[in-house]
JSON list of C-alpha atoms in Angstrom, two decimals:
[
{"chain": "D", "resi": 5, "resn": "UNK", "atom": "CA", "xyz": [-26.06, -127.34, 164.31]},
{"chain": "D", "resi": 6, "resn": "UNK", "atom": "CA", "xyz": [-29.28, -129.40, 163.97]},
{"chain": "D", "resi": 7, "resn": "UNK", "atom": "CA", "xyz": [-30.93, -127.52, 166.80]},
{"chain": "D", "resi": 8, "resn": "UNK", "atom": "CA", "xyz": [-29.90, -124.21, 165.28]},
{"chain": "D", "resi": 9, "resn": "UNK", "atom": "CA", "xyz": [-31.50, -124.97, 162.13]},
{"chain": "D", "resi": 10, "resn": "UNK", "atom": "CA", "xyz": [-34.57, -126.24, 163.71]},
{"chain": "D", "resi": 11, "resn": "UNK", "atom": "CA", "xyz": [-34.75, -123.06, 165.76]},
{"chain": "D", "resi": 12, "resn": "UNK", "atom": "CA", "xyz": [-34.46, -120.97, 162.73]},
{"chain": "D", "resi": 13, "resn": "UNK", "atom": "CA", "xyz": [-37.14, -122.98, 161.00]},
{"chain": "D", "resi": 14, "resn": "UNK", "atom": "CA", "xyz": [-39.57, -122.41, 163.86]},
{"chain": "D", "resi": 15, "resn": "UNK", "atom": "CA", "xyz": [-38.83, -118.75, 163.87]},
{"chain": "D", "resi": 16, "resn": "UNK", "atom": "CA", "xyz": [-39.69, -118.50, 160.29]},
{"chain": "D", "resi": 17, "resn": "UNK", "atom": "CA", "xyz": [-42.92, -120.45, 160.76]},
{"chain": "D", "resi": 18, "resn": "UNK", "atom": "CA", "xyz": [-43.77, -118.06, 163.66]},
{"chain": "D", "resi": 19, "resn": "UNK", "atom": "CA", "xyz": [-43.05, -115.05, 161.56]},
{"chain": "D", "resi": 20, "resn": "UNK", "atom": "CA", "xyz": [-45.33, -116.43, 158.75]},
{"chain": "D", "resi": 21, "resn": "UNK", "atom": "CA", "xyz": [-47.98, -117.10, 161.28]},
{"chain": "D", "resi": 22, "resn": "UNK", "atom": "CA", "xyz": [-47.58, -113.54, 162.75]},
{"chain": "D", "resi": 23, "resn": "UNK", "atom": "CA", "xyz": [-48.16, -112.10, 159.36]},
{"chain": "D", "resi": 24, "resn": "UNK", "atom": "CA", "xyz": [-51.36, -114.14, 158.88]},
{"chain": "D", "resi": 25, "resn": "UNK", "atom": "CA", "xyz": [-52.52, -113.02, 162.41]},
{"chain": "D", "resi": 26, "resn": "UNK", "atom": "CA", "xyz": [-51.93, -109.39, 161.54]},
{"chain": "D", "resi": 27, "resn": "UNK", "atom": "CA", "xyz": [-54.16, -109.71, 158.41]},
{"chain": "D", "resi": 28, "resn": "UNK", "atom": "CA", "xyz": [-56.81, -111.51, 160.42]},
{"chain": "D", "resi": 29, "resn": "UNK", "atom": "CA", "xyz": [-56.74, -108.87, 163.22]},
{"chain": "D", "resi": 30, "resn": "UNK", "atom": "CA", "xyz": [-57.35, -106.06, 160.64]},
{"chain": "D", "resi": 31, "resn": "UNK", "atom": "CA", "xyz": [-60.55, -107.99, 159.57]},
{"chain": "D", "resi": 32, "resn": "UNK", "atom": "CA", "xyz": [-61.59, -108.66, 163.31]},
{"chain": "D", "resi": 33, "resn": "UNK", "atom": "CA", "xyz": [-64.42, -106.27, 164.44]},
{"chain": "D", "resi": 34, "resn": "UNK", "atom": "CA", "xyz": [-65.54, -106.05, 168.15]},
{"chain": "D", "resi": 35, "resn": "UNK", "atom": "CA", "xyz": [-68.32, -103.85, 169.25]},
{"chain": "D", "resi": 36, "resn": "UNK", "atom": "CA", "xyz": [-68.57, -102.16, 172.72]},
{"chain": "D", "resi": 37, "resn": "UNK", "atom": "CA", "xyz": [-71.52, -100.42, 174.05]},
{"chain": "D", "resi": 38, "resn": "UNK", "atom": "CA", "xyz": [-72.56, -98.03, 176.87]},
{"chain": "D", "resi": 39, "resn": "UNK", "atom": "CA", "xyz": [-75.74, -96.46, 178.22]},
{"chain": "D", "resi": 40, "resn": "UNK", "atom": "CA", "xyz": [-77.48, -99.84, 178.11]},
{"chain": "D", "resi": 41, "resn": "UNK", "atom": "CA", "xyz": [-76.97, -100.26, 174.39]},
{"chain": "D", "resi": 42, "resn": "UNK", "atom": "CA", "xyz": [-77.90, -96.72, 173.43]},
{"chain": "D", "resi": 43, "resn": "UNK", "atom": "CA", "xyz": [-74.33, -96.08, 172.08]},
{"chain": "D", "resi": 44, "resn": "UNK", "atom": "CA", "xyz": [-72.31, -98.66, 170.29]},
{"chain": "D", "resi": 45, "resn": "UNK", "atom": "CA", "xyz": [-68.78, -98.45, 168.95]},
{"chain": "D", "resi": 46, "resn": "UNK", "atom": "CA", "xyz": [-67.08, -101.01, 166.62]},
{"chain": "D", "resi": 47, "resn": "UNK", "atom": "CA", "xyz": [-63.30, -101.21, 166.44]},
{"chain": "D", "resi": 48, "resn": "UNK", "atom": "CA", "xyz": [-60.96, -103.55, 164.42]},
{"chain": "D", "resi": 49, "resn": "UNK", "atom": "CA", "xyz": [-58.30, -105.79, 166.05]},
{"chain": "D", "resi": 50, "resn": "UNK", "atom": "CA", "xyz": [-55.89, -102.83, 165.89]},
{"chain": "D", "resi": 51, "resn": "UNK", "atom": "CA", "xyz": [-58.16, -100.65, 167.79]},
{"chain": "D", "resi": 52, "resn": "UNK", "atom": "CA", "xyz": [-59.31, -98.37, 165.14]},
{"chain": "D", "resi": 53, "resn": "UNK", "atom": "CA", "xyz": [-62.85, -97.15, 165.33]},
{"chain": "D", "resi": 54, "resn": "UNK", "atom": "CA", "xyz": [-64.87, -98.35, 162.36]},
{"chain": "D", "resi": 55, "resn": "UNK", "atom": "CA", "xyz": [-68.44, -97.46, 163.33]},
{"chain": "D", "resi": 56, "resn": "UNK", "atom": "CA", "xyz": [-70.31, -95.47, 165.87]},
{"chain": "D", "resi": 57, "resn": "UNK", "atom": "CA", "xyz": [-74.19, -95.84, 166.47]},
{"chain": "D", "resi": 58, "resn": "UNK", "atom": "CA", "xyz": [-76.26, -93.75, 168.53]},
{"chain": "D", "resi": 59, "resn": "UNK", "atom": "CA", "xyz": [-79.93, -94.27, 169.34]},
{"chain": "D", "resi": 60, "resn": "UNK", "atom": "CA", "xyz": [-81.95, -91.21, 168.15]},
{"chain": "D", "resi": 61, "resn": "UNK", "atom": "CA", "xyz": [-83.48, -90.90, 171.57]},
{"chain": "D", "resi": 62, "resn": "UNK", "atom": "CA", "xyz": [-80.09, -89.51, 172.79]},
{"chain": "D", "resi": 63, "resn": "UNK", "atom": "CA", "xyz": [-79.88, -86.70, 170.26]},
{"chain": "D", "resi": 64, "resn": "UNK", "atom": "CA", "xyz": [-81.30, -84.11, 172.71]},
{"chain": "D", "resi": 65, "resn": "UNK", "atom": "CA", "xyz": [-79.14, -80.85, 172.44]},
{"chain": "D", "resi": 66, "resn": "UNK", "atom": "CA", "xyz": [-79.34, -80.62, 176.12]},
{"chain": "D", "resi": 67, "resn": "UNK", "atom": "CA", "xyz": [-77.87, -84.00, 176.63]},
{"chain": "D", "resi": 68, "resn": "UNK", "atom": "CA", "xyz": [-74.72, -83.64, 174.44]},
{"chain": "D", "resi": 69, "resn": "UNK", "atom": "CA", "xyz": [-72.24, -84.04, 177.28]},
{"chain": "D", "resi": 70, "resn": "UNK", "atom": "CA", "xyz": [-73.92, -87.13, 178.28]},
{"chain": "D", "resi": 71, "resn": "UNK", "atom": "CA", "xyz": [-73.78, -88.41, 174.76]},
{"chain": "D", "resi": 72, "resn": "UNK", "atom": "CA", "xyz": [-70.20, -87.62, 174.48]},
{"chain": "D", "resi": 73, "resn": "UNK", "atom": "CA", "xyz": [-69.42, -89.46, 177.69]},
{"chain": "D", "resi": 74, "resn": "UNK", "atom": "CA", "xyz": [-71.36, -92.43, 176.35]},
{"chain": "D", "resi": 75, "resn": "UNK", "atom": "CA", "xyz": [-69.32, -92.49, 173.08]},
{"chain": "D", "resi": 76, "resn": "UNK", "atom": "CA", "xyz": [-66.02, -92.47, 175.03]},
{"chain": "D", "resi": 77, "resn": "UNK", "atom": "CA", "xyz": [-67.18, -95.22, 177.35]},
{"chain": "D", "resi": 78, "resn": "UNK", "atom": "CA", "xyz": [-68.54, -97.42, 174.25]},
{"chain": "D", "resi": 79, "resn": "UNK", "atom": "CA", "xyz": [-65.11, -96.88, 172.45]},
{"chain": "D", "resi": 80, "resn": "UNK", "atom": "CA", "xyz": [-63.21, -97.78, 175.67]},
{"chain": "D", "resi": 81, "resn": "UNK", "atom": "CA", "xyz": [-65.44, -101.07, 176.05]},
{"chain": "D", "resi": 82, "resn": "UNK", "atom": "CA", "xyz": [-64.72, -101.99, 172.37]},
{"chain": "D", "resi": 83, "resn": "UNK", "atom": "CA", "xyz": [-60.94, -101.38, 172.73]},
{"chain": "D", "resi": 84, "resn": "UNK", "atom": "CA", "xyz": [-60.76, -103.48, 175.80]},
{"chain": "D", "resi": 85, "resn": "UNK", "atom": "CA", "xyz": [-62.54, -106.30, 174.01]},
{"chain": "D", "resi": 86, "resn": "UNK", "atom": "CA", "xyz": [-60.41, -106.03, 171.06]},
{"chain": "D", "resi": 87, "resn": "UNK", "atom": "CA", "xyz": [-57.23, -106.11, 173.12]},
{"chain": "D", "resi": 88, "resn": "UNK", "atom": "CA", "xyz": [-58.55, -109.16, 174.95]},
{"chain": "D", "resi": 89, "resn": "UNK", "atom": "CA", "xyz": [-59.23, -110.96, 171.54]},
{"chain": "D", "resi": 90, "resn": "UNK", "atom": "CA", "xyz": [-55.64, -110.05, 170.37]},
{"chain": "D", "resi": 91, "resn": "UNK", "atom": "CA", "xyz": [-54.18, -111.55, 173.53]},
{"chain": "D", "resi": 92, "resn": "UNK", "atom": "CA", "xyz": [-56.15, -114.68, 173.02]},
{"chain": "D", "resi": 93, "resn": "UNK", "atom": "CA", "xyz": [-54.85, -115.05, 169.48]},
{"chain": "D", "resi": 94, "resn": "UNK", "atom": "CA", "xyz": [-51.19, -114.36, 170.58]},
{"chain": "D", "resi": 95, "resn": "UNK", "atom": "CA", "xyz": [-51.55, -117.17, 173.11]},
{"chain": "D", "resi": 96, "resn": "UNK", "atom": "CA", "xyz": [-52.65, -119.41, 170.40]},
{"chain": "D", "resi": 97, "resn": "UNK", "atom": "CA", "xyz": [-49.82, -118.38, 168.13]},
{"chain": "D", "resi": 98, "resn": "UNK", "atom": "CA", "xyz": [-46.98, -118.59, 170.73]},
{"chain": "D", "resi": 99, "resn": "UNK", "atom": "CA", "xyz": [-48.29, -121.92, 172.05]},
{"chain": "D", "resi": 100, "resn": "UNK", "atom": "CA", "xyz": [-47.88, -121.01, 175.67]},
{"chain": "D", "resi": 101, "resn": "UNK", "atom": "CA", "xyz": [-44.37, -119.49, 175.15]},
{"chain": "D", "resi": 102, "resn": "UNK", "atom": "CA", "xyz": [-43.62, -117.50, 178.24]},
{"chain": "D", "resi": 103, "resn": "UNK", "atom": "CA", "xyz": [-42.66, -113.87, 177.15]},
{"chain": "D", "resi": 104, "resn": "UNK", "atom": "CA", "xyz": [-41.23, -111.33, 179.44]},
{"chain": "D", "resi": 105, "resn": "UNK", "atom": "CA", "xyz": [-43.84, -108.99, 181.01]},
{"chain": "D", "resi": 106, "resn": "UNK", "atom": "CA", "xyz": [-44.55, -105.91, 178.89]},
{"chain": "D", "resi": 107, "resn": "UNK", "atom": "CA", "xyz": [-43.15, -107.85, 175.79]},
{"chain": "D", "resi": 108, "resn": "UNK", "atom": "CA", "xyz": [-45.56, -107.33, 172.87]},
{"chain": "D", "resi": 109, "resn": "UNK", "atom": "CA", "xyz": [-45.78, -109.15, 169.60]},
{"chain": "D", "resi": 110, "resn": "UNK", "atom": "CA", "xyz": [-45.59, -108.16, 166.78]},
{"chain": "D", "resi": 111, "resn": "UNK", "atom": "CA", "xyz": [-42.63, -106.02, 167.63]}
]
């Protein structure tokens, strides 16, 4: 029974740490860029777009499709970076606990 109570205690601690991490991830901001920095997109740790910045030189009406592509690429870059940071934080939280492939925390 001692092991069971110890496991429950560890699970509660992990749950508390998960809640703290979710709060921290909401505050995390990562910026991605494309077009050599002409377009930047900032996302939070949950992948929500927070800001888009576009160099005024790209505001040519004849180049709108290029600008749209650059925004998509910058958003993808920022999301990728945010996902990597989330994975790093999860690894710290789980302490190397091997989770099954595709298993994501928080549930």
